[in-house]
GROMACS .gro file of N, CA and C in nm:
model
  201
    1UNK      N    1   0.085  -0.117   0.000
    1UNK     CA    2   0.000   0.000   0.000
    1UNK      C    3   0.089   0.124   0.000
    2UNK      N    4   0.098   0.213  -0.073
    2UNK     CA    5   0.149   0.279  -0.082
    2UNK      C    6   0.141   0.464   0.028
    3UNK      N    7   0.240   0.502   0.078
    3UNK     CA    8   0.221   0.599   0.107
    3UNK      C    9   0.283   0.699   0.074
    4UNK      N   10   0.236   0.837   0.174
    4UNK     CA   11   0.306   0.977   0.102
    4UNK      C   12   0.375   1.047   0.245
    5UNK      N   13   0.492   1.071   0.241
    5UNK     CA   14   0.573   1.183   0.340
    5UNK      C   15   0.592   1.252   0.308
    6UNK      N   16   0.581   1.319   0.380
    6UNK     CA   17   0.596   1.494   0.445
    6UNK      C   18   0.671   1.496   0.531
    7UNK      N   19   0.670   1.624   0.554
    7UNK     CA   20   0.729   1.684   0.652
    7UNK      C   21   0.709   1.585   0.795
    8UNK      N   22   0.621   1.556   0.861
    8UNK     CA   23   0.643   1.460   0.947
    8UNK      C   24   0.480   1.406   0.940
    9UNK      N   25   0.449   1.402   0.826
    9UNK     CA   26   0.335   1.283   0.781
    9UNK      C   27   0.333   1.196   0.730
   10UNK      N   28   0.307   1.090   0.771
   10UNK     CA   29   0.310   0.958   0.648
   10UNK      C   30   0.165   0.883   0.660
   11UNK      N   31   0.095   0.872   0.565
   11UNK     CA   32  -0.035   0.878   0.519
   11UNK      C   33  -0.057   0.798   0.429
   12UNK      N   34  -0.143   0.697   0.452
   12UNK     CA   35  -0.189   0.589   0.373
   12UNK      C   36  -0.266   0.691   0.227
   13UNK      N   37  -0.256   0.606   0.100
   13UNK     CA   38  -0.297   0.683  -0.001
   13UNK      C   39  -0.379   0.625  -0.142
   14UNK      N   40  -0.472   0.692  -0.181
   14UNK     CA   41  -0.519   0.628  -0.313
   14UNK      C   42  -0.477   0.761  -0.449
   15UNK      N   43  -0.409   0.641  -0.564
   15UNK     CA   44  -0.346   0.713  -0.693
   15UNK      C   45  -0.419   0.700  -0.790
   16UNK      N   46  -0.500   0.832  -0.809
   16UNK     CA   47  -0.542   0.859  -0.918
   16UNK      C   48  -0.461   0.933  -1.082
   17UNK      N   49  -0.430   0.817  -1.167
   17UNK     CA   50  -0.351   0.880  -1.283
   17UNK      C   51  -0.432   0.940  -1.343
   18UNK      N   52  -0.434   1.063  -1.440
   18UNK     CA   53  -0.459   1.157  -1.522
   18UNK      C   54  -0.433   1.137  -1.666
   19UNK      N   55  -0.538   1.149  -1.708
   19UNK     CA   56  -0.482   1.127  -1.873
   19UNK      C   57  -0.458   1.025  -1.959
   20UNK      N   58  -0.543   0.895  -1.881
   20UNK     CA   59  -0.537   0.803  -1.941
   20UNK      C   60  -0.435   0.724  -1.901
   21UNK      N   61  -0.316   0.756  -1.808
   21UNK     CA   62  -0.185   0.713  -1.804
   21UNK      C   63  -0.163   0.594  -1.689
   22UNK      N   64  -0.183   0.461  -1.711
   22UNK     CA   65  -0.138   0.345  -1.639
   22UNK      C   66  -0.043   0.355  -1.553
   23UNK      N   67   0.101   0.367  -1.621
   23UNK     CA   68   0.217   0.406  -1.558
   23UNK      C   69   0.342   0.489  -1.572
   24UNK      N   70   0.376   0.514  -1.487
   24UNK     CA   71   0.519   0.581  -1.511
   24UNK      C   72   0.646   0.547  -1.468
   25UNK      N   73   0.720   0.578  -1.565
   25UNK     CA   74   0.864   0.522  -1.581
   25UNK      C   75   0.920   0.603  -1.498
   26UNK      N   76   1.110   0.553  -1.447
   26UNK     CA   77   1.193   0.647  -1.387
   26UNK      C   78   1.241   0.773  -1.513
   27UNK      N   79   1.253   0.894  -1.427
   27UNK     CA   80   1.247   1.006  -1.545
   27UNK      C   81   1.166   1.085  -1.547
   28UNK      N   82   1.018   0.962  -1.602
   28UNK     CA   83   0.898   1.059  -1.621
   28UNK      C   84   0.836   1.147  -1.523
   29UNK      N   85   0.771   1.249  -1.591
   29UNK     CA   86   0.711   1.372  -1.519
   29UNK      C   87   0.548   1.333  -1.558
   30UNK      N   88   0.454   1.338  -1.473
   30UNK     CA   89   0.310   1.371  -1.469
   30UNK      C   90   0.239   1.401  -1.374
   31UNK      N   91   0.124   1.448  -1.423
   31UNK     CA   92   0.082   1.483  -1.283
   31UNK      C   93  -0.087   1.392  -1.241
   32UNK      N   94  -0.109   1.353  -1.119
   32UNK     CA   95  -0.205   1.314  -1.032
   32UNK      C   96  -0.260   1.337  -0.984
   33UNK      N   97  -0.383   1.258  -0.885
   33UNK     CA   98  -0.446   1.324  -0.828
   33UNK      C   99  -0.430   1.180  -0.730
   34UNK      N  100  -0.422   1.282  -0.605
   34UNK     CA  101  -0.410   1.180  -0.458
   34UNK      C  102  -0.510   1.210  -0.362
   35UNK      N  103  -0.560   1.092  -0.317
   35UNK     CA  104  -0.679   1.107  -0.205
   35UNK      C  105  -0.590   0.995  -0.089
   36UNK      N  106  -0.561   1.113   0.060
   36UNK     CA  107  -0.537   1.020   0.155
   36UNK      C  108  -0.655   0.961   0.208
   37UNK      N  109  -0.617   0.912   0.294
   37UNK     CA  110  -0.767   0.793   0.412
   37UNK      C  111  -0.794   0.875   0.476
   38UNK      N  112  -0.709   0.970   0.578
   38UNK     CA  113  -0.791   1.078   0.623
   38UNK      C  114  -0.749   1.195   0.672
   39UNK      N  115  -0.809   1.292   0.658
   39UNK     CA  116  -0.749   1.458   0.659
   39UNK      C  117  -0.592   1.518   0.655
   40UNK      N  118  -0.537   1.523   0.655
   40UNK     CA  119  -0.425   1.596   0.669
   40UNK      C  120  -0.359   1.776   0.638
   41UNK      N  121  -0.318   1.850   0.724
   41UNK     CA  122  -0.270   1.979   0.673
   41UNK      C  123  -0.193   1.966   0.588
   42UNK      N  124  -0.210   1.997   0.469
   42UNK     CA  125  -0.143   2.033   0.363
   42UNK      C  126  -0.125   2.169   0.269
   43UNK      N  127  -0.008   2.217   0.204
   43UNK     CA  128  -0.009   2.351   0.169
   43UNK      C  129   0.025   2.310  -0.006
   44UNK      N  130   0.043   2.417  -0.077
   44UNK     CA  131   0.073   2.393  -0.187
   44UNK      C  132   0.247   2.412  -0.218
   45UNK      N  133   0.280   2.391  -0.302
   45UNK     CA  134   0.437   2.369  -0.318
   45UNK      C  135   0.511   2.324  -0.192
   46UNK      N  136   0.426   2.245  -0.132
   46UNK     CA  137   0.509   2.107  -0.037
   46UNK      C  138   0.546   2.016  -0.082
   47UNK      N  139   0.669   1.972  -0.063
   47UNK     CA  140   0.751   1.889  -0.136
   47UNK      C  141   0.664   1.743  -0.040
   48UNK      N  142   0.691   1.596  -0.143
   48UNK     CA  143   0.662   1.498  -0.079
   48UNK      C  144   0.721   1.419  -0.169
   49UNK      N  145   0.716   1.289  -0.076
   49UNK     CA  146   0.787   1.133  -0.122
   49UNK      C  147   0.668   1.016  -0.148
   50UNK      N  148   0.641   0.938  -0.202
   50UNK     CA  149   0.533   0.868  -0.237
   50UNK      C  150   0.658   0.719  -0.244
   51UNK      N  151   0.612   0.619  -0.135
   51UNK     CA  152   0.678   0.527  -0.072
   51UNK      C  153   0.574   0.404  -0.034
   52UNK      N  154   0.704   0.293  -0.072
   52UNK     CA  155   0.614   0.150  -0.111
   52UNK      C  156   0.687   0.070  -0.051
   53UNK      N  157   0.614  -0.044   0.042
   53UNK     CA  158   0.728  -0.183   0.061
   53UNK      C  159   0.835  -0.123   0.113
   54UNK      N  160   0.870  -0.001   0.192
   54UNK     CA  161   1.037   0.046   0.211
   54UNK      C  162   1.054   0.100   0.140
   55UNK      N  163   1.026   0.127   0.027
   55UNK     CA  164   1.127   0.195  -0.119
   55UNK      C  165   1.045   0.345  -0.134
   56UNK      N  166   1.120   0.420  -0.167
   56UNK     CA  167   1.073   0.550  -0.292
   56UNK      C  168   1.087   0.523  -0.349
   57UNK      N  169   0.921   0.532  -0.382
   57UNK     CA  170   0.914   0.534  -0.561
   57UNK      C  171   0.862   0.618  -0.627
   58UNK      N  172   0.871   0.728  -0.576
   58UNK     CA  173   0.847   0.873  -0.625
   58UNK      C  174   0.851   1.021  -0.557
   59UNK      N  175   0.843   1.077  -0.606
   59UNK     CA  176   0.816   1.208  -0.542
   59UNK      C  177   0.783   1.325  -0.601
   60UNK      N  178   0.728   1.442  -0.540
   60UNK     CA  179   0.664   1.570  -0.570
   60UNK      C  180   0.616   1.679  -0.541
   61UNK      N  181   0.593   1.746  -0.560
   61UNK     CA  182   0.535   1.904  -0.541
   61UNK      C  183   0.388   1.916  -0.536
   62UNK      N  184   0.296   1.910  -0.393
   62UNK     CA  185   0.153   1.942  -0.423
   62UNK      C  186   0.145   2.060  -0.502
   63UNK      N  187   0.067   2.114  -0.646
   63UNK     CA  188   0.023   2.213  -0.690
   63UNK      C  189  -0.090   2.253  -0.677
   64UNK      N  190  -0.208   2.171  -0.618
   64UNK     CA  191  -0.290   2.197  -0.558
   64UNK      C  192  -0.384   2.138  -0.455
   65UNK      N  193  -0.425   2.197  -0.362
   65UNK     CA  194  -0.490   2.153  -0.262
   65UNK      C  195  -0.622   2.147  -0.253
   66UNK      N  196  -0.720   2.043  -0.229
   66UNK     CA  197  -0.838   2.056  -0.227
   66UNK      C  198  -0.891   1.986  -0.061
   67UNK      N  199  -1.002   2.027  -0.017
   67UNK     CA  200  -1.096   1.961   0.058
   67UNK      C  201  -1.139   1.814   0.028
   0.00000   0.00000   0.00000
């Protein structure tokens, strides 16, 4: 199950791809849409890590924040 860190959050998560897009390679750039399990403070241009099994396997810049 994959999660997302922050600053000192780590938050169970569901990945919504954009655009039709299955997956992404190392390299690639796209952008998502993430729904945690439940609430968290979040700002925009907060950096984060998106982490699996132990590993990073990604990371990013919220550009936007919603309710």
């Amino acid at each position: 199950t994959p999660h997302i860190n922050t600053r000192t959050t780590d938050v169970t998560l569901e990945i919504k791809m954009t655009y039709g897009i299955e997956m992404v390679m190392p390299g690639d750039n796209t952008e998502m849409e993430i729904e945690l399990i439940y609430p968290v403070a979040l700002e925009e241009n907060l950096r984060f890590a998106i982490r699996e099994g132990g590993r990073t396997v990604g990371s990013g810049v919220f550009t936007e924040v919603t309710s």
